[in-house]
Amino acid sequence: MDPTALLHLSGHIDEGICLCEVITRTPADFRFLSVNDAFTRVSGLGDPVGHSLRDLMPVNDDSWVRQVVDTVLSGTPRRLRLGSMAQGRVLDAFVVPLARPGRFIAQFRDAIAEEELKAAHASALQQSGSLLDELNHRVMNSLGIISAIISMEVRATGSDQDVSPLRRVGQRVRAVADLYKTLNAGTSVTEVCVGKYIRQIVDNVFDSIGQTQGIQVETDIIALRISSRLAAPLGLMVNELVTNALKYAFSDGREGTIRVSLENRDALLCLTVADNGNGMDGASTPKSGAGRNLVQAFATQIDGHVSTSSSEEGTVVTVIFPKG
């Protein structure tokens, strides 16, 4: 079809369409040969036919003009984003070179509203990120205060039997505080590096228990970032399981190893805490099962399944849960 006839057929569409020819490559310029009715409204150029682009408007930054000319001379159609928010006009253009050398048809669409929407969306994301970062920081500070109060109560309590529950509560508070500390230190306020996070919790448990001589810990954590929604219950489960292993698996004074691993299983994650201690049938095994109940409760929060096996060679607790 003749390009001029095509322009007449496009007289009732919203996009601006023009038939042009390249005048010079340096400086880049082209002349308008024909335009449809919508072109003036979309481009802002009045009565362009017969005039070159540089005749109609000042070109302070001609990079986008060069893009058009280079596309035409290449012979390959191309979609371009022309102008900028700073210039007050952004056009989405599709440039199609024609068989006659230097001639082309271009379709223009006003994209300023789209760019404004993108800018508003980016600003909203930045603002919400800043607010979430501030919230995380305040929560971390509050948990730090609670942990300090618990530590004061531990020091003020004389009986070891009375101190033990306080220490367990303090460890759980620190496990949650570790999450917010990791969030604040990272590049994201919604995700954490799971390896760093879990190792930090394990180290804190060992420091809190104190009497860990002869007990080694090994970690094998996949390189993965997980959401804070998963990280909180996961960290609390690690805290409970490692604490139980330290307190009860080696109560007869034997040396041993606690292994903490997190691995992929297709669409699932598998947390394993294993020890080579004296198993769960010994006299030292806690009768209340509060720690096990908490692990089950935290697993339920993330649609996880808990399984436990124990023998004279030690105990293995596995928690399988979805990644998302």
PDB file of N, CA and C in Angstrom, residues 75-113:
ATOM      1  N   GLY A  75      17.656   0.049   8.245  1.00  0.00           N
ATOM      2  CA  GLY A  75      16.678  -0.753   7.510  1.00  0.00           C
ATOM      3  C   GLY A  75      15.869  -1.692   8.366  1.00  0.00           C
ATOM      4  N   THR A  76      16.038  -1.642   9.697  1.00  0.00           N
ATOM      5  CA  THR A  76      15.339  -2.557  10.603  1.00  0.00           C
ATOM      6  C   THR A  76      14.356  -1.786  11.489  1.00  0.00           C
ATOM      7  N   PRO A  77      13.072  -2.156  11.511  1.00  0.00           N
ATOM      8  CA  PRO A  77      12.093  -1.477  12.379  1.00  0.00           C
ATOM      9  C   PRO A  77      12.516  -1.549  13.843  1.00  0.00           C
ATOM     10  N   ARG A  78      12.165  -0.498  14.588  1.00  0.00           N
ATOM     11  CA  ARG A  78      12.587  -0.451  15.987  1.00  0.00           C
ATOM     12  C   ARG A  78      11.626   0.402  16.806  1.00  0.00           C
ATOM     13  N   ARG A  79      11.383  -0.010  18.052  1.00  0.00           N
ATOM     14  CA  ARG A  79      10.575   0.781  18.972  1.00  0.00           C
ATOM     15  C   ARG A  79      11.504   1.646  19.814  1.00  0.00           C
ATOM     16  N   LEU A  80      11.179   2.931  19.948  1.00  0.00           N
ATOM     17  CA  LEU A  80      12.026   3.887  20.660  1.00  0.00           C
ATOM     18  C   LEU A  80      11.219   4.640  21.707  1.00  0.00           C
ATOM     19  N   ARG A  81      11.888   5.064  22.753  1.00  0.00           N
ATOM     20  CA  ARG A  81      11.281   5.964  23.749  1.00  0.00           C
ATOM     21  C   ARG A  81      11.973   7.312  23.584  1.00  0.00           C
ATOM     22  N   LEU A  82      11.231   8.322  23.145  1.00  0.00           N
ATOM     23  CA  LEU A  82      11.794   9.622  22.794  1.00  0.00           C
ATOM     24  C   LEU A  82      11.393  10.678  23.802  1.00  0.00           C
ATOM     25  N   GLY A  83      12.297  11.638  24.046  1.00  0.00           N
ATOM     26  CA  GLY A  83      12.023  12.711  24.998  1.00  0.00           C
ATOM     27  C   GLY A  83      12.305  12.268  26.418  1.00  0.00           C
ATOM     28  N   SER A  84      11.871  13.086  27.381  1.00  0.00           N
ATOM     29  CA  SER A  84      12.105  12.778  28.796  1.00  0.00           C
ATOM     30  C   SER A  84      11.108  13.537  29.650  1.00  0.00           C
ATOM     31  N   MET A  85      11.017  13.115  30.925  1.00  0.00           N
ATOM     32  CA  MET A  85      10.139  13.813  31.872  1.00  0.00           C
ATOM     33  C   MET A  85      10.607  15.254  32.054  1.00  0.00           C
ATOM     34  N   ALA A  86      11.931  15.475  32.052  1.00  0.00           N
ATOM     35  CA  ALA A  86      12.473  16.822  32.243  1.00  0.00           C
ATOM     36  C   ALA A  86      12.057  17.745  31.106  1.00  0.00           C
ATOM     37  N   GLN A  87      11.938  17.199  29.898  1.00  0.00           N
ATOM     38  CA  GLN A  87      11.521  17.993  28.754  1.00  0.00           C
ATOM     39  C   GLN A  87      10.015  18.168  28.698  1.00  0.00           C
ATOM     40  N   GLY A  88       9.291  17.451  29.535  1.00  0.00           N
ATOM     41  CA  GLY A  88       7.844  17.590  29.585  1.00  0.00           C
ATOM     42  C   GLY A  88       7.100  16.806  28.529  1.00  0.00           C
ATOM     43  N   ARG A  89       7.773  15.991  27.745  1.00  0.00           N
ATOM     44  CA  ARG A  89       7.108  15.187  26.717  1.00  0.00           C
ATOM     45  C   ARG A  89       7.879  13.879  26.537  1.00  0.00           C
ATOM     46  N   VAL A  90       7.148  12.780  26.593  1.00  0.00           N
ATOM     47  CA  VAL A  90       7.722  11.460  26.362  1.00  0.00           C
ATOM     48  C   VAL A  90       6.854  10.750  25.335  1.00  0.00           C
ATOM     49  N   LEU A  91       7.473  10.297  24.261  1.00  0.00           N
ATOM     50  CA  LEU A  91       6.750   9.630  23.189  1.00  0.00           C
ATOM     51  C   LEU A  91       7.266   8.210  23.015  1.00  0.00           C
ATOM     52  N   ASP A  92       6.325   7.305  22.861  1.00  0.00           N
ATOM     53  CA  ASP A  92       6.666   5.934  22.500  1.00  0.00           C
ATOM     54  C   ASP A  92       6.527   5.849  20.988  1.00  0.00           C
ATOM     55  N   ALA A  93       7.614   5.541  20.264  1.00  0.00           N
ATOM     56  CA  ALA A  93       7.611   5.580  18.803  1.00  0.00           C
ATOM     57  C   ALA A  93       7.987   4.229  18.221  1.00  0.00           C
ATOM     58  N   PHE A  94       7.318   3.876  17.123  1.00  0.00           N
ATOM     59  CA  PHE A  94       7.685   2.683  16.370  1.00  0.00           C
ATOM     60  C   PHE A  94       8.068   3.147  14.968  1.00  0.00           C
ATOM     61  N   VAL A  95       9.345   3.014  14.620  1.00  0.00           N
ATOM     62  CA  VAL A  95       9.897   3.532  13.365  1.00  0.00           C
ATOM     63  C   VAL A  95      10.079   2.378  12.380  1.00  0.00           C
ATOM     64  N   VAL A  96       9.482   2.530  11.180  1.00  0.00           N
ATOM     65  CA  VAL A  96       9.546   1.477  10.154  1.00  0.00           C
ATOM     66  C   VAL A  96      10.190   2.041   8.884  1.00  0.00           C
ATOM     67  N   PRO A  97      11.421   1.647   8.563  1.00  0.00           N
ATOM     68  CA  PRO A  97      12.053   2.087   7.308  1.00  0.00           C
ATOM     69  C   PRO A  97      11.293   1.541   6.100  1.00  0.00           C
ATOM     70  N   LEU A  98      11.214   2.340   5.031  1.00  0.00           N
ATOM     71  CA  LEU A  98      10.533   1.941   3.801  1.00  0.00           C
ATOM     72  C   LEU A  98      11.556   1.526   2.745  1.00  0.00           C
ATOM     73  N   ALA A  99      11.026   1.002   1.645  1.00  0.00           N
ATOM     74  CA  ALA A  99      11.913   0.514   0.585  1.00  0.00           C
ATOM     75  C   ALA A  99      12.713   1.649  -0.043  1.00  0.00           C
ATOM     76  N   ARG A 100      12.092   2.815  -0.169  1.00  0.00           N
ATOM     77  CA  ARG A 100      12.802   3.956  -0.742  1.00  0.00           C
ATOM     78  C   ARG A 100      13.825   4.459   0.269  1.00  0.00           C
ATOM     79  N   PRO A 101      15.072   4.551  -0.107  1.00  0.00           N
ATOM     80  CA  PRO A 101      16.126   4.927   0.851  1.00  0.00           C
ATOM     81  C   PRO A 101      15.829   6.247   1.565  1.00  0.00           C
ATOM     82  N   GLY A 102      15.988   6.231   2.884  1.00  0.00           N
ATOM     83  CA  GLY A 102      15.812   7.428   3.703  1.00  0.00           C
ATOM     84  C   GLY A 102      14.397   7.686   4.149  1.00  0.00           C
ATOM     85  N   ARG A 103      13.423   7.018   3.561  1.00  0.00           N
ATOM     86  CA  ARG A 103      12.036   7.254   3.939  1.00  0.00           C
ATOM     87  C   ARG A 103      11.577   6.252   5.012  1.00  0.00           C
ATOM     88  N   PHE A 104      10.648   6.724   5.834  1.00  0.00           N
ATOM     89  CA  PHE A 104      10.139   5.861   6.901  1.00  0.00           C
ATOM     90  C   PHE A 104       8.776   6.341   7.361  1.00  0.00           C
ATOM     91  N   ILE A 105       8.052   5.428   7.959  1.00  0.00           N
ATOM     92  CA  ILE A 105       6.801   5.747   8.653  1.00  0.00           C
ATOM     93  C   ILE A 105       7.054   5.554  10.139  1.00  0.00           C
ATOM     94  N   ALA A 106       6.550   6.494  10.945  1.00  0.00           N
ATOM     95  CA  ALA A 106       6.692   6.385  12.401  1.00  0.00           C
ATOM     96  C   ALA A 106       5.333   6.538  13.062  1.00  0.00           C
ATOM     97  N   GLN A 107       5.096   5.698  14.033  1.00  0.00           N
ATOM     98  CA  GLN A 107       3.874   5.779  14.839  1.00  0.00           C
ATOM     99  C   GLN A 107       4.249   6.287  16.222  1.00  0.00           C
ATOM    100  N   PHE A 108       3.556   7.321  16.684  1.00  0.00           N
ATOM    101  CA  PHE A 108       3.866   7.939  17.964  1.00  0.00           C
ATOM    102  C   PHE A 108       2.685   7.807  18.926  1.00  0.00           C
ATOM    103  N   ARG A 109       3.021   7.549  20.188  1.00  0.00           N
ATOM    104  CA  ARG A 109       2.013   7.492  21.244  1.00  0.00           C
ATOM    105  C   ARG A 109       2.505   8.307  22.428  1.00  0.00           C
ATOM    106  N   ASP A 110       1.618   9.134  22.999  1.00  0.00           N
ATOM    107  CA  ASP A 110       1.997   9.948  24.154  1.00  0.00           C
ATOM    108  C   ASP A 110       2.188   9.038  25.360  1.00  0.00           C
ATOM    109  N   ALA A 111       3.418   9.020  25.892  1.00  0.00           N
ATOM    110  CA  ALA A 111       3.739   8.115  27.005  1.00  0.00           C
ATOM    111  C   ALA A 111       4.007   8.872  28.298  1.00  0.00           C
ATOM    112  N   ILE A 112       3.663  10.160  28.353  1.00  0.00           N
ATOM    113  CA  ILE A 112       3.957  10.947  29.550  1.00  0.00           C
ATOM    114  C   ILE A 112       3.179  10.429  30.762  1.00  0.00           C
ATOM    115  N   ALA A 113       1.911  10.029  30.537  1.00  0.00           N
ATOM    116  CA  ALA A 113       1.108   9.515  31.656  1.00  0.00           C
ATOM    117  C   ALA A 113       1.699   8.216  32.194  1.00  0.00           C
TER     118      ALA A 113
END
